[in-house]
XYZ file of C-alpha atoms in Angstrom:
335
model
C 81.405 105.003 93.570
C 82.793 107.881 94.699
C 85.900 108.714 92.763
C 88.877 111.727 93.419
C 90.206 113.336 90.007
C 93.906 114.281 89.690
C 94.616 116.787 87.139
C 98.361 118.425 86.658
C 98.465 122.536 84.860
C 100.920 124.184 84.068
C 104.136 121.089 83.147
C 104.458 118.311 83.261
C 106.433 115.593 85.918
C 104.800 117.136 88.674
C 104.366 114.400 90.396
C 100.943 113.329 90.332
C 100.956 109.835 90.544
C 102.522 109.922 93.808
C 100.758 112.533 94.519
C 97.085 110.523 93.357
C 99.171 107.110 95.131
C 99.589 109.385 98.837
C 95.907 110.271 98.713
C 95.089 107.095 98.128
C 97.115 105.959 101.152
C 95.755 108.343 103.063
C 91.794 107.154 102.488
C 92.890 103.650 103.534
C 94.359 105.046 106.587
C 91.385 105.983 107.417
C 89.487 102.757 106.860
C 88.614 103.033 103.300
C 88.914 100.874 100.567
C 90.242 102.414 97.350
C 91.258 101.575 94.015
C 93.014 103.516 91.194
C 93.012 104.530 87.672
C 95.721 105.814 85.298
C 94.474 107.684 81.920
C 96.361 107.988 79.533
C 95.257 110.314 76.284
C 98.544 108.679 73.835
C 96.665 106.797 71.413
C 98.982 103.909 71.622
C 96.784 101.641 73.403
C 98.922 100.512 76.190
C 102.561 101.342 77.178
C 104.270 97.978 75.381
C 105.257 99.279 72.378
C 106.794 102.339 73.722
C 110.428 103.126 74.474
C 110.939 104.095 77.513
C 112.715 107.173 75.986
C 109.635 108.545 75.351
C 107.741 107.615 78.228
C 109.835 106.058 81.351
C 109.262 102.339 82.753
C 107.177 99.596 80.899
C 105.521 98.545 83.911
C 104.131 94.808 83.743
C 100.454 93.872 85.335
C 100.345 90.521 87.097
C 97.513 90.197 84.905
C 100.532 90.451 81.396
C 99.272 94.270 80.819
C 102.137 96.436 80.131
C 101.265 99.471 81.247
C 102.050 103.246 81.976
C 104.670 103.420 84.993
C 102.189 105.494 87.868
C 100.315 102.460 88.056
C 103.761 100.665 89.507
C 102.993 103.566 91.940
C 100.187 102.693 93.080
C 100.198 98.934 93.868
C 103.365 99.803 95.953
C 101.643 102.246 98.266
C 98.526 101.246 97.741
C 99.566 96.960 98.238
C 96.473 96.208 95.393
C 97.047 93.979 92.063
C 95.380 96.734 89.568
C 94.536 94.965 85.828
C 95.335 96.369 82.542
C 91.830 98.232 81.987
C 92.881 99.930 84.848
C 95.016 101.707 82.767
C 92.537 103.498 80.294
C 94.269 105.339 77.028
C 93.179 106.342 73.968
C 93.500 103.627 72.268
C 91.467 101.188 73.605
C 88.885 104.059 74.256
C 88.772 104.692 69.868
C 89.325 101.085 69.472
C 86.416 99.948 71.335
C 84.238 102.998 69.634
C 85.908 101.820 65.649
C 84.940 98.384 66.670
C 81.526 98.192 67.356
C 80.231 100.937 64.770
C 81.796 98.395 62.051
C 79.311 95.981 64.111
C 76.532 98.240 63.392
C 76.212 99.248 67.049
C 75.192 102.275 65.738
C 72.533 101.941 64.076
C 73.548 104.070 61.397
C 74.341 107.021 63.271
C 77.540 109.426 62.786
C 79.561 108.529 65.594
C 81.406 111.253 67.099
C 83.582 113.015 69.946
C 80.252 113.748 71.500
C 79.260 111.727 73.004
C 80.503 108.499 71.413
C 83.342 108.512 72.755
C 82.505 110.460 75.897
C 80.391 107.957 76.895
C 82.319 104.998 76.040
C 85.121 107.426 78.200
C 82.636 107.407 81.118
C 81.456 103.622 80.830
C 84.994 102.299 80.775
C 85.771 104.715 84.373
C 82.204 103.170 85.809
C 83.086 99.316 84.662
C 86.986 99.483 86.047
C 86.228 101.575 89.107
C 83.977 98.426 90.597
C 86.982 95.899 90.174
C 88.023 94.281 93.146
C 91.743 95.185 93.237
C 92.350 94.571 96.754
C 91.513 90.834 97.541
C 88.279 91.516 98.987
C 85.013 91.115 97.697
C 83.151 93.484 96.284
C 84.070 97.060 94.758
C 85.949 99.923 96.818
C 85.012 102.706 98.517
C 86.441 105.326 96.755
C 88.442 105.491 92.964
C 90.724 107.235 92.719
C 91.630 108.677 89.354
C 94.911 110.341 87.216
C 94.455 112.087 84.218
C 97.952 112.702 82.845
C 99.527 114.910 80.348
C 98.270 118.700 81.406
C 95.318 120.562 81.513
C 94.769 122.342 78.251
C 96.498 119.773 75.864
C 94.447 118.530 72.431
C 94.764 115.365 73.125
C 92.913 115.217 76.689
C 89.985 117.177 75.836
C 88.133 113.788 75.508
C 89.082 113.247 78.643
C 88.018 116.184 80.309
C 85.311 116.413 78.049
C 84.064 113.157 79.761
C 85.049 114.056 83.187
C 83.224 116.957 83.226
C 80.137 114.629 82.130
C 80.744 112.590 84.737
C 80.938 114.647 87.979
C 77.205 115.738 86.998
C 76.013 112.369 86.446
C 77.621 111.293 89.808
C 76.757 114.478 91.673
C 78.466 116.817 93.921
C 79.024 114.467 97.029
C 80.517 111.299 94.947
C 83.193 113.887 93.003
C 86.640 115.424 94.153
C 88.518 117.327 92.220
C 91.824 117.850 92.899
C 95.072 120.268 90.738
C 98.150 119.450 91.255
C 100.024 122.590 89.936
C 103.509 124.307 90.038
C 104.401 127.429 92.137
C 107.709 128.263 91.041
C 110.290 131.179 92.869
C 112.535 133.027 90.243
C 115.894 133.473 91.074
C 116.201 137.075 90.937
C 113.171 137.757 92.478
C 112.331 135.061 95.389
C 109.233 135.094 95.142
C 106.281 132.714 94.797
C 104.693 133.199 91.994
C 100.976 131.714 91.853
C 100.527 132.936 88.313
C 100.529 129.712 86.680
C 98.723 128.161 88.979
C 95.776 131.182 88.133
C 95.908 130.693 84.418
C 95.781 126.605 84.767
C 93.055 126.743 87.069
C 90.744 129.320 84.991
C 91.267 127.061 81.973
C 89.953 124.581 83.930
C 87.237 125.681 84.630
C 87.087 127.273 81.233
C 86.527 123.291 80.571
C 83.761 123.008 83.031
C 84.975 121.285 85.996
C 86.722 123.674 89.341
C 88.625 122.117 91.890
C 88.015 121.073 94.885
C 91.244 121.351 96.090
C 94.403 122.248 95.401
C 97.975 120.780 95.760
C 101.259 123.169 95.210
C 104.544 121.596 94.116
C 106.711 123.782 95.454
C 110.662 123.627 96.690
C 109.939 125.360 99.890
C 106.816 125.571 102.243
C 104.128 127.809 101.165
C 103.739 130.803 102.262
C 100.630 132.241 103.945
C 99.918 135.454 101.288
C 100.936 132.807 98.798
C 98.023 131.056 99.856
C 96.242 133.783 100.778
C 96.252 135.082 96.927
C 95.861 131.174 95.843
C 92.170 131.411 97.571
C 91.353 134.462 95.883
C 92.194 134.210 92.627
C 91.527 130.293 91.865
C 88.099 130.052 93.791
C 89.231 127.742 96.434
C 89.031 127.964 100.029
C 92.325 128.740 101.610
C 91.920 124.983 104.024
C 91.674 123.103 100.802
C 95.637 124.795 99.877
C 97.739 121.583 99.961
C 101.280 122.002 99.700
C 103.994 119.272 98.136
C 106.987 120.558 98.904
C 109.883 118.555 98.702
C 111.008 116.117 101.167
C 113.540 114.035 102.095
C 111.543 111.202 100.072
C 108.694 110.227 98.726
C 107.504 108.297 101.235
C 107.119 111.412 103.516
C 104.143 112.373 101.187
C 100.769 110.755 102.645
C 101.973 112.532 106.062
C 102.239 115.648 104.200
C 99.301 115.283 103.570
C 98.418 113.756 106.569
C 99.694 116.731 108.566
C 97.481 119.140 106.729
C 94.241 117.649 106.605
C 93.749 116.856 103.178
C 92.078 113.443 104.235
C 88.926 115.950 106.102
C 88.703 118.003 102.881
C 88.367 115.357 100.777
C 86.240 113.222 103.168
C 83.958 116.453 103.110
C 83.613 116.729 99.852
C 82.576 113.314 99.680
C 80.175 113.321 102.306
C 82.160 110.503 103.974
C 83.221 111.735 107.366
C 80.739 110.041 109.496
C 81.572 106.546 108.364
C 85.684 107.328 107.846
C 88.394 107.018 111.452
C 91.332 109.346 112.010
C 93.799 108.111 109.414
C 96.484 105.439 111.080
C 99.910 106.050 109.376
C 102.376 104.659 112.356
C 103.915 102.137 110.280
C 104.367 104.524 107.420
C 105.818 107.068 109.424
C 108.540 104.632 111.002
C 108.973 103.676 106.897
C 109.547 107.758 106.227
C 112.000 107.584 109.174
C 114.379 104.778 109.019
C 114.501 105.232 105.107
C 116.273 109.092 106.705
C 117.781 107.359 109.256
C 120.306 105.123 107.338
C 123.912 105.437 106.439
C 125.793 102.116 105.659
C 125.721 101.882 100.944
C 126.992 99.925 99.218
C 127.495 99.910 95.410
C 125.155 97.820 93.089
C 126.023 98.362 88.772
C 122.799 98.240 86.861
C 123.451 97.119 83.224
C 120.541 97.749 80.846
C 119.585 99.324 77.313
C 117.869 102.524 78.255
C 120.370 103.771 81.256
C 120.472 107.211 80.142
C 116.640 108.073 81.376
C 116.285 106.978 85.470
C 112.572 106.658 85.123
C 112.812 103.412 82.299
C 113.730 101.220 85.545
C 111.714 103.207 88.148
C 110.594 100.172 89.354
C 114.448 98.567 89.895
C 114.975 101.418 91.717
C 112.193 101.591 93.760
C 113.123 98.011 94.968
C 116.483 98.988 96.394
C 114.548 101.576 98.105
C 112.964 99.569 99.719
C 114.851 97.403 100.465
C 116.889 99.296 102.314
C 113.723 99.553 104.587
C 114.673 96.122 105.950
C 118.998 96.261 105.999
C 120.745 99.354 104.917
C 120.574 101.562 102.458
C 121.888 100.578 98.699
C 122.328 103.637 96.196
C 122.132 102.291 92.150
C 124.681 103.995 89.941
C 124.258 103.771 86.783
C 127.211 102.389 84.363
């Protein structure tokens, strides 16, 4: 199994879920089968008891699993059917370890975060990665893992350590780390600042993980000197520094990655260049362009309990936008 890990730095809400989904789309376009795992470091066993104001939409899977909204992104982008096991939480991990401890499975040993929690995380990831989610038999070629939260969060530490161990055990040809970070521009200075990303990468490397690619979020395309500075101080090749700048709609993100040869860098790291094909994203390109060219509109009112936060009803918004491709634009207005 090949693993692509997506981590985030500097601030939350950078779009790791859309980035992970888009990377999956590009790899699928290269002829590879893709599955996804979302890791959420909170102690809840699932999102079912969480207010949408706390964590956005509670996405319900076909098997009844109540999970993080990013799994909805995975299903929409990749056309897969995920299970509740594809959402790994701190609560699920600790519950499984404590159940084993109560049954005496550890034979009287002192149960600790390392190695018992980290081993449980690795075992869960490796087991879930083998579950087929695209309607075909056998495991996928690549598992895209998104680690929720921001590097440096105390609740993420056991997962970071487990993923460090996983990267070592599977070998360098089977593991690719992509770090999503922010490149802010100060209004007064007008200069793209790399220091936050430098600190974020330094924190990640101190924890034993070195990114192979950087996915830099910014309002405008990165300048060449910004890329050079990031390459020098973050120990990442300039060709592996991707820029995910603001676009008219999120369907452009896979195209943005394709145009920057992100697939080539990832496939090279995973030693898959020999079996992958050039990315075929013609249908995806038509979809993104169709959305850009829609002009007609109709008003839709939606009544809900959590309308104060757009992410609370994310799937409803996405379905409305998807419907745009088939008919006309239907912008959503909240009462």
